[in-house]
mmCIF file of C-alpha atoms and ligand atoms in Angstrom:
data_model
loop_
_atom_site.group_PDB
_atom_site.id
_atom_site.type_symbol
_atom_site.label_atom_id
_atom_site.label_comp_id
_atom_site.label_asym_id
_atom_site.label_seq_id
_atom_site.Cartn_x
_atom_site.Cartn_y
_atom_site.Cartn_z
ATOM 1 C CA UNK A 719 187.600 100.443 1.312
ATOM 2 C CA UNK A 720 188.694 99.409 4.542
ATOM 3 C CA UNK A 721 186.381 96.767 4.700
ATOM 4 C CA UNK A 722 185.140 94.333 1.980
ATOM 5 C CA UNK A 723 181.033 94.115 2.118
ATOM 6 C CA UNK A 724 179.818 90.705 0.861
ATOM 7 C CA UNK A 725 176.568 90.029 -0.029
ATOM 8 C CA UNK A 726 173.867 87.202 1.123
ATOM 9 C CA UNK A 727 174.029 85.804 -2.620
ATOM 10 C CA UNK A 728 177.726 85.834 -3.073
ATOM 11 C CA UNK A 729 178.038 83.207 0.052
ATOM 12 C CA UNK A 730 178.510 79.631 -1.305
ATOM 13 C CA UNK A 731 178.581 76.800 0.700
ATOM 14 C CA UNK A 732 181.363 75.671 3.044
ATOM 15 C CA UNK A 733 182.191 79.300 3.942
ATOM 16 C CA UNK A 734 183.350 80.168 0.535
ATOM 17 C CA UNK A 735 182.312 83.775 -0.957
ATOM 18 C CA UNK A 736 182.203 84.838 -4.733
ATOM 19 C CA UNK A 737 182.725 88.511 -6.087
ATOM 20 C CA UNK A 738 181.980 89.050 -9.377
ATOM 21 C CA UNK A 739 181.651 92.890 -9.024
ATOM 22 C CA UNK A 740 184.489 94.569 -10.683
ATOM 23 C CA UNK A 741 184.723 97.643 -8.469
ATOM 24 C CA UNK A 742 185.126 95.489 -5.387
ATOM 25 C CA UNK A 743 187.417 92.980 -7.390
ATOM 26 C CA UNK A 744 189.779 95.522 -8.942
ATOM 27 C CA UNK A 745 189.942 97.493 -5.953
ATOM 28 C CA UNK A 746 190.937 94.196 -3.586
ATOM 29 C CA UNK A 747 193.479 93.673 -6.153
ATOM 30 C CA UNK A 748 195.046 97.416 -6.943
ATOM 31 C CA UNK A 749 194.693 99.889 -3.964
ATOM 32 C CA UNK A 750 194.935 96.830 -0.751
ATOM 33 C CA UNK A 751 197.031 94.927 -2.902
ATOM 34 C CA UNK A 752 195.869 91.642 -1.726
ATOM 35 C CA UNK A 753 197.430 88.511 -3.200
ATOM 36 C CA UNK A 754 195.834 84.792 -2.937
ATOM 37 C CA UNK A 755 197.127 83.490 0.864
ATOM 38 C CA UNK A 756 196.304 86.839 2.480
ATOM 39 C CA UNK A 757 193.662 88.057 4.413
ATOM 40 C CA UNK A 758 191.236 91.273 4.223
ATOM 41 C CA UNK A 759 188.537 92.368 5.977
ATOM 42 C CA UNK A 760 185.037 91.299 5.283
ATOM 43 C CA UNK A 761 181.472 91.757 6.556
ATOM 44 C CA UNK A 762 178.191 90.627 5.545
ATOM 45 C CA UNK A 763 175.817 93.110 4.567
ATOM 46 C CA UNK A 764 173.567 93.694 7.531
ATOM 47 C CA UNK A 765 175.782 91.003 9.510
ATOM 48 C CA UNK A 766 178.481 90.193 11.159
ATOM 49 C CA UNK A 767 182.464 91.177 10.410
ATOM 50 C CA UNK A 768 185.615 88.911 10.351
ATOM 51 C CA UNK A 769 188.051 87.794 7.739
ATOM 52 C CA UNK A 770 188.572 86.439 4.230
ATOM 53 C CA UNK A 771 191.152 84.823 2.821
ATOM 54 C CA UNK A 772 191.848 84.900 -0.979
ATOM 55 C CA UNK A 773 191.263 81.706 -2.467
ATOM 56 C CA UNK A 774 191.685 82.859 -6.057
ATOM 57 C CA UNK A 775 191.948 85.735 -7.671
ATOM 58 C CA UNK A 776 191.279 87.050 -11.510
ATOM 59 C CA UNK A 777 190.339 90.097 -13.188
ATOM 60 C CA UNK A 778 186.682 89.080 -13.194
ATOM 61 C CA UNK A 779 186.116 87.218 -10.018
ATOM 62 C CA UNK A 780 188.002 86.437 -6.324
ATOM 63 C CA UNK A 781 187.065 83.892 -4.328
ATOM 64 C CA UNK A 782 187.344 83.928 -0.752
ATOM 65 C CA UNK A 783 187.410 81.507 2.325
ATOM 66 C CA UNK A 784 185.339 83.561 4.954
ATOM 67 C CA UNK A 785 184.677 83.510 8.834
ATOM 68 C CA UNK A 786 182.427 86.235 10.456
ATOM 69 C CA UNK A 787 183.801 86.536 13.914
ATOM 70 C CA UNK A 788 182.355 89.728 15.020
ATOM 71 C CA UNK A 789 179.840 92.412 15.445
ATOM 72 C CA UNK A 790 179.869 95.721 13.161
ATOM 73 C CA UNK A 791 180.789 98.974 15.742
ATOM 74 C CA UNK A 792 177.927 100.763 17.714
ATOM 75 C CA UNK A 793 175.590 102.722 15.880
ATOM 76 C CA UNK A 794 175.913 106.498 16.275
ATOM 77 C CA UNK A 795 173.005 106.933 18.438
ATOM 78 C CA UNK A 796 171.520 109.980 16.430
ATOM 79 C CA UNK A 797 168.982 110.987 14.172
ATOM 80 C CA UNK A 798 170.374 112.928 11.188
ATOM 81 C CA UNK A 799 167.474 116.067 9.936
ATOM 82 C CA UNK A 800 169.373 117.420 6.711
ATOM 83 C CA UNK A 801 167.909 119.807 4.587
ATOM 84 C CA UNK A 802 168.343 118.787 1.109
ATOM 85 C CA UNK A 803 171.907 119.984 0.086
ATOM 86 C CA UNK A 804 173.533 119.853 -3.958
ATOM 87 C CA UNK A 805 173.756 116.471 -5.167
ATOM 88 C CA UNK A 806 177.388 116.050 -4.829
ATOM 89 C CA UNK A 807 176.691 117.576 -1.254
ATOM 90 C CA UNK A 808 174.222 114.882 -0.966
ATOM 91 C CA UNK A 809 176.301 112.117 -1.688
ATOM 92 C CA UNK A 810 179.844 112.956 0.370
ATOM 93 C CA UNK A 811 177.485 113.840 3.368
ATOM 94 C CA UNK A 812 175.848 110.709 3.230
ATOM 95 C CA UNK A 813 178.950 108.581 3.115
ATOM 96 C CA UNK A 814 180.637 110.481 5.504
ATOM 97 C CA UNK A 815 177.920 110.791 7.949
ATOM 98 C CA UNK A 816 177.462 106.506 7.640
ATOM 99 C CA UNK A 817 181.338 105.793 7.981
ATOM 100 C CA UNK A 818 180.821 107.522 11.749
ATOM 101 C CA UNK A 819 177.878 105.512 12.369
ATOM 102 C CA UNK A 820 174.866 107.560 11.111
ATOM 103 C CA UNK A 821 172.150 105.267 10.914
ATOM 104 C CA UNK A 822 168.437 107.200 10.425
ATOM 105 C CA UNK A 823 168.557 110.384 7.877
ATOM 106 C CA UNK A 824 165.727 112.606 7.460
ATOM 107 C CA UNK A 825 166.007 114.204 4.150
ATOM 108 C CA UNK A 826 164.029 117.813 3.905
ATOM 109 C CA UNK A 827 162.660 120.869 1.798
ATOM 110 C CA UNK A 828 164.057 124.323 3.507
ATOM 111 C CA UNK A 829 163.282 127.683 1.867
ATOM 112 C CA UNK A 830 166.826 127.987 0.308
ATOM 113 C CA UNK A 831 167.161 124.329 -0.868
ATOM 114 C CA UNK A 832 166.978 124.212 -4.881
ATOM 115 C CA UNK A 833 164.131 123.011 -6.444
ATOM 116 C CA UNK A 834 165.621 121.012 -9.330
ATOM 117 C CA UNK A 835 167.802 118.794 -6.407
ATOM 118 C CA UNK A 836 164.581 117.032 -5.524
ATOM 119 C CA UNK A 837 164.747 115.596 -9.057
ATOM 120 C CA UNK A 838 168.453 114.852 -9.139
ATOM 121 C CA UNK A 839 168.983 111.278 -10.211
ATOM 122 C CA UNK A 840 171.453 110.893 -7.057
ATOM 123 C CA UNK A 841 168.173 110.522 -4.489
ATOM 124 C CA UNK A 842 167.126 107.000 -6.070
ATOM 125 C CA UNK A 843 167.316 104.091 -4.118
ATOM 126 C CA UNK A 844 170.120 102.828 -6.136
ATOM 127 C CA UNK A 845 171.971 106.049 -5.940
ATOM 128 C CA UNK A 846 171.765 106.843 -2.485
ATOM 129 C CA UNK A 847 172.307 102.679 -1.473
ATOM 130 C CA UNK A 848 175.951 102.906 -2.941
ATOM 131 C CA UNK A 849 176.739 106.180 -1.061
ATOM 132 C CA UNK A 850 175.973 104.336 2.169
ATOM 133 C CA UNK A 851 177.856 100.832 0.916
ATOM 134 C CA UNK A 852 180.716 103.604 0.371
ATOM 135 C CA UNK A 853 180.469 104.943 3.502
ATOM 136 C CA UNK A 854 180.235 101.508 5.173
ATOM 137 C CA UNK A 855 183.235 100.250 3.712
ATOM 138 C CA UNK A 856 185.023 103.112 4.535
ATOM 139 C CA UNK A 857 183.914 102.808 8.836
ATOM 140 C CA UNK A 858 184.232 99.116 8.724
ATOM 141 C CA UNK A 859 180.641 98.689 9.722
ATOM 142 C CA UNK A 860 177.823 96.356 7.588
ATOM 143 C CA UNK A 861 174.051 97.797 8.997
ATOM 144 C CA UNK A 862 172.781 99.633 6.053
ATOM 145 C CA UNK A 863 171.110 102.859 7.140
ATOM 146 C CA UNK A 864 167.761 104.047 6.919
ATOM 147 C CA UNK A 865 166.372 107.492 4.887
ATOM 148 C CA UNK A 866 163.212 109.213 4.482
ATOM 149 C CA UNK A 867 162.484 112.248 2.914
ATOM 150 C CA UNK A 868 160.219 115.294 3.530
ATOM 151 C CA UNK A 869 159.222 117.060 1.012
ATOM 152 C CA UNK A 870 156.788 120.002 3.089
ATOM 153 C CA UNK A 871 158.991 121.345 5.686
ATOM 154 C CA UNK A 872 156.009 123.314 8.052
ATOM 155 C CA UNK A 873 154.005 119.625 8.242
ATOM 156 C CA UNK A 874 156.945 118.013 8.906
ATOM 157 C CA UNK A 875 158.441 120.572 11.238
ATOM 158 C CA UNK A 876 154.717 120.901 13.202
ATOM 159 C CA UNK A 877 153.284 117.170 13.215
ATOM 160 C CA UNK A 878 156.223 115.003 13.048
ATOM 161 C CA UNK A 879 159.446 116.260 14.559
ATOM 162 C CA UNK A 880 157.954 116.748 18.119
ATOM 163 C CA UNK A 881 157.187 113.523 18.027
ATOM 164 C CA UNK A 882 160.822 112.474 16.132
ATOM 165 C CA UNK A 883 162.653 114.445 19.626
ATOM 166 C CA UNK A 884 160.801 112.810 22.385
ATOM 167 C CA UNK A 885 163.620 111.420 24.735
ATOM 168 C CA UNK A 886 166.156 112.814 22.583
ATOM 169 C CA UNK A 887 168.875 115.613 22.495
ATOM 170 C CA UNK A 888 167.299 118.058 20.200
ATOM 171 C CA UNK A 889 169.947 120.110 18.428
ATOM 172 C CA UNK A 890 169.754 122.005 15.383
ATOM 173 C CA UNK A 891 173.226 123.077 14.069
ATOM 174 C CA UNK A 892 172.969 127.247 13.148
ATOM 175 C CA UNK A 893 176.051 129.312 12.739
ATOM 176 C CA UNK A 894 175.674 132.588 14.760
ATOM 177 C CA UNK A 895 173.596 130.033 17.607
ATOM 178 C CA UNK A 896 174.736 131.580 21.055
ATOM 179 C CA UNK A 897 174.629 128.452 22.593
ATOM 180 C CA UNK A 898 177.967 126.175 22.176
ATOM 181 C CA UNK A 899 177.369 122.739 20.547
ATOM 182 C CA UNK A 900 177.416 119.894 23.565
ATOM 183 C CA UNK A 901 180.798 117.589 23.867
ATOM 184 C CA UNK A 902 180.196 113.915 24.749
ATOM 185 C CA UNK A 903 176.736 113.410 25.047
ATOM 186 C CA UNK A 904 175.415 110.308 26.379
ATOM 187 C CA UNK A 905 172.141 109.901 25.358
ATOM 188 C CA UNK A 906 170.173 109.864 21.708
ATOM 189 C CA UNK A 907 170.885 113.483 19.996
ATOM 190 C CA UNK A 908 168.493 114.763 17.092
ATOM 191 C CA UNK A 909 170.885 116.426 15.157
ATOM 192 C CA UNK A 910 169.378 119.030 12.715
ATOM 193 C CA UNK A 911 171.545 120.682 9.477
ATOM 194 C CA UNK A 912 171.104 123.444 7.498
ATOM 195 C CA UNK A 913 170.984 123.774 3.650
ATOM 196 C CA UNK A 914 173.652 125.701 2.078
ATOM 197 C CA UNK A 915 172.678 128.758 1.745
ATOM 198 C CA UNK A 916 171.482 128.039 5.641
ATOM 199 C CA UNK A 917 167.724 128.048 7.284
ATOM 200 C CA UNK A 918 165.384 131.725 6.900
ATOM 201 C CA UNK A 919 164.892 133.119 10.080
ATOM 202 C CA UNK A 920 160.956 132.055 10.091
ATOM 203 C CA UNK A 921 162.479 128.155 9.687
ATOM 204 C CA UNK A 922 164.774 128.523 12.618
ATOM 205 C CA UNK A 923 161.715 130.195 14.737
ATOM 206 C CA UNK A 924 159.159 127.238 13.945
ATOM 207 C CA UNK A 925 162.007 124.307 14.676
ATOM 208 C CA UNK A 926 162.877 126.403 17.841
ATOM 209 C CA UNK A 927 159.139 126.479 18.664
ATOM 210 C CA UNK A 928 158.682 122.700 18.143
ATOM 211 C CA UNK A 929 161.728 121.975 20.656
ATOM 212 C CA UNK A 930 165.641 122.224 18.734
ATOM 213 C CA UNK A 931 167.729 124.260 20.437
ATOM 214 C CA UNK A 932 170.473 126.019 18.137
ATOM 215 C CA UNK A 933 173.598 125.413 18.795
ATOM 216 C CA UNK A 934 177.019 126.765 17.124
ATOM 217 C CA UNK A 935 180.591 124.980 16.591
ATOM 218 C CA UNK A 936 182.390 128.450 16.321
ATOM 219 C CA UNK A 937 182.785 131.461 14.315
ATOM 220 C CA UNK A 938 183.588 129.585 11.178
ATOM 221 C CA UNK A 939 181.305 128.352 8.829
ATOM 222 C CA UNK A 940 181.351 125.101 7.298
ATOM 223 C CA UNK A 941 180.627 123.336 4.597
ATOM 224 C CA UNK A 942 177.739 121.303 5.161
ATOM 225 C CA UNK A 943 179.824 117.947 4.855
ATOM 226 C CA UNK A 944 182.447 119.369 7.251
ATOM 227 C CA UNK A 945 179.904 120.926 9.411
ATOM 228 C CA UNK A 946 178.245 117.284 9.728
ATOM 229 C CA UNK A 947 181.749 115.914 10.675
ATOM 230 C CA UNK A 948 183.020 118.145 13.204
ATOM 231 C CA UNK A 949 179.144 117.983 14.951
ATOM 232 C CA UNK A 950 179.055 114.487 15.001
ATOM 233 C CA UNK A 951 182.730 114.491 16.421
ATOM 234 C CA UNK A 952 181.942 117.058 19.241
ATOM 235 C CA UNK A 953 178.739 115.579 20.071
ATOM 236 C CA UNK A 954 179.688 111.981 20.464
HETATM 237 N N1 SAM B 1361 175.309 130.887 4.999
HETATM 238 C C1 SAM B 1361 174.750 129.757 5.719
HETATM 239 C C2 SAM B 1361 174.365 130.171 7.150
HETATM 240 O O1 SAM B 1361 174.862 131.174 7.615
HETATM 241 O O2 SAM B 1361 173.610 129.426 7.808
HETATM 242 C C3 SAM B 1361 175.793 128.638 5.722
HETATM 243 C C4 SAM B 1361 175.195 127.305 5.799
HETATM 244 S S1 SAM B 1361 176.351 125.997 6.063
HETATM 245 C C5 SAM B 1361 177.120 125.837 4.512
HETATM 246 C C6 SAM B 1361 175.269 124.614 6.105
HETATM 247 C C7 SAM B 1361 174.886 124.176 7.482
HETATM 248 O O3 SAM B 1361 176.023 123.660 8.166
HETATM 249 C C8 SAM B 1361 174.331 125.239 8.395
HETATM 250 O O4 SAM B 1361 172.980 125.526 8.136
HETATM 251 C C9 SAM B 1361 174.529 124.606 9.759
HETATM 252 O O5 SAM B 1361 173.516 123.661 10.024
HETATM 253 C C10 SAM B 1361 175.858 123.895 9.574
HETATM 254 N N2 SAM B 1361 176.991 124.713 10.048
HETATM 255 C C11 SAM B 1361 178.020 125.161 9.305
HETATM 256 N N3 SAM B 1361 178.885 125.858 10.074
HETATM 257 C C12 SAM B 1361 178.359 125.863 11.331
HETATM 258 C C13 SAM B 1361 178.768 126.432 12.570
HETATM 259 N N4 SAM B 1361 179.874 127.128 12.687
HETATM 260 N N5 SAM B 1361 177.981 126.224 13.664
HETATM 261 C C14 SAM B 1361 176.835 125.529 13.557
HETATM 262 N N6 SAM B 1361 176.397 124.967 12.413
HETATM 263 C C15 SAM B 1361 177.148 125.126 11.314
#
């Protein structure tokens, strides 16, 4: 937790913040080590950044003088296509991908994605909220991203992404793709990613059809949660 997200209703008045949450709490207290006196990092969810110091600390609750001084980082101008990988898949991607600056996901069905991880208890709103409050922490950055998800990948593929890519960098990410990934790119990317067991043939003909271009980042083949990393890096 690099940096400490606060929420609207933990504000009091006069610039004074409550936590009452004991993952936050204990984790101020026993991995940054922070005494009353100092100062951490803090941002307001959806706001600013800046500093708090430590008022008073106890088991159950710190308080904390705070003073948002600053904007969060740039967001990652990219939109994230991710065919629906195994829910602990799910989760490190999605906190990885949101401590670079991921802010739109687009969640889909692909041929070789699992059935049964549609109904994994890790895709509720609750569930996938704390991977990105993970992942903010983690990139010091407050704006909570957005996700949808698709579950008919031919509809989706056909009637929304053209209209998803307009303007944008399409890219779908396929090992064996004789084109090299693009370094540095300046503009918006689409950035499409494979599930596991990688897309069938027919899906990688229709999203060629409706505009991604495949593109490879070597000989190697990743994980999907490293794969995500190193694209993002070589992209942006
Ligand atoms: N056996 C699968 C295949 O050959 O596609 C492996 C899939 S990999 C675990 C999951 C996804 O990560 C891939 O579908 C692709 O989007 C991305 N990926 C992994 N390694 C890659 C590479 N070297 N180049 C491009 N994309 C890669």
């Amino acid at each position: 937790m690099n940096l400490v997200i606060l929420y609207q209703e933990e504000l009091a008045g006069s610039g004074m913040a409550v936590i009452r949450d004991p993952r936050r709490v204990l984790h101020i207290q026993n991995i940054l080590r922070a005494m009353p006196g100092e100062q951490i990092k803090v941002g307001l969810l959806n706001g600013r950044i800046g500093e708090g110091e430590i008022i008073s600390s106890t088991p159950e609750m710190m308080e904390l003088q705070v003073e948002f001084s600053s904007e969060p980082p740039p967001v990652l101008p990219v939109t994230l296509i991710l065919a629906l990988p195994r829910p602990k898949t799910y989760k490190k991607v999605l906190q990885a991908a949101t401590a670079m600056g991921v802010k739109k996901f687009i969640v889909i069905e692909s041929w070789k994605v699992d059935k049964s991880y549609w109904n994994s208890p890790v895709l509720s709103e609750e569930e996938t909220r704390e991977q990105f409050i993970l992942g903010l922490e983690q990139g010091m950055d407050t704006a909570l991203p957005e996700i949808s998800f698709k579950r008919r990948f031919k509809p989706f593929v056909e009637d929304e992404l053209p209209e998803i890519i307009k303007g944008r960098l399409p890219l779908l990410a396929h090992p064996g793709a004789v084109s090299p990934c693009p370094r540095n790119v300046a503009g918006p990317v689409v950035l499409c990613v494979g599930p596991e067991g990688g897309f069938t043939g027919y899906e990688v003909a229709l999203l060629e059809k409706h505009g991604m271009q495949p593109v490879s980042i070597g000989a190697r083949i990743l994980r999907t949660e490293f794969a995500v990393c190193a694209l993002l890096g070589k992209i942006f």
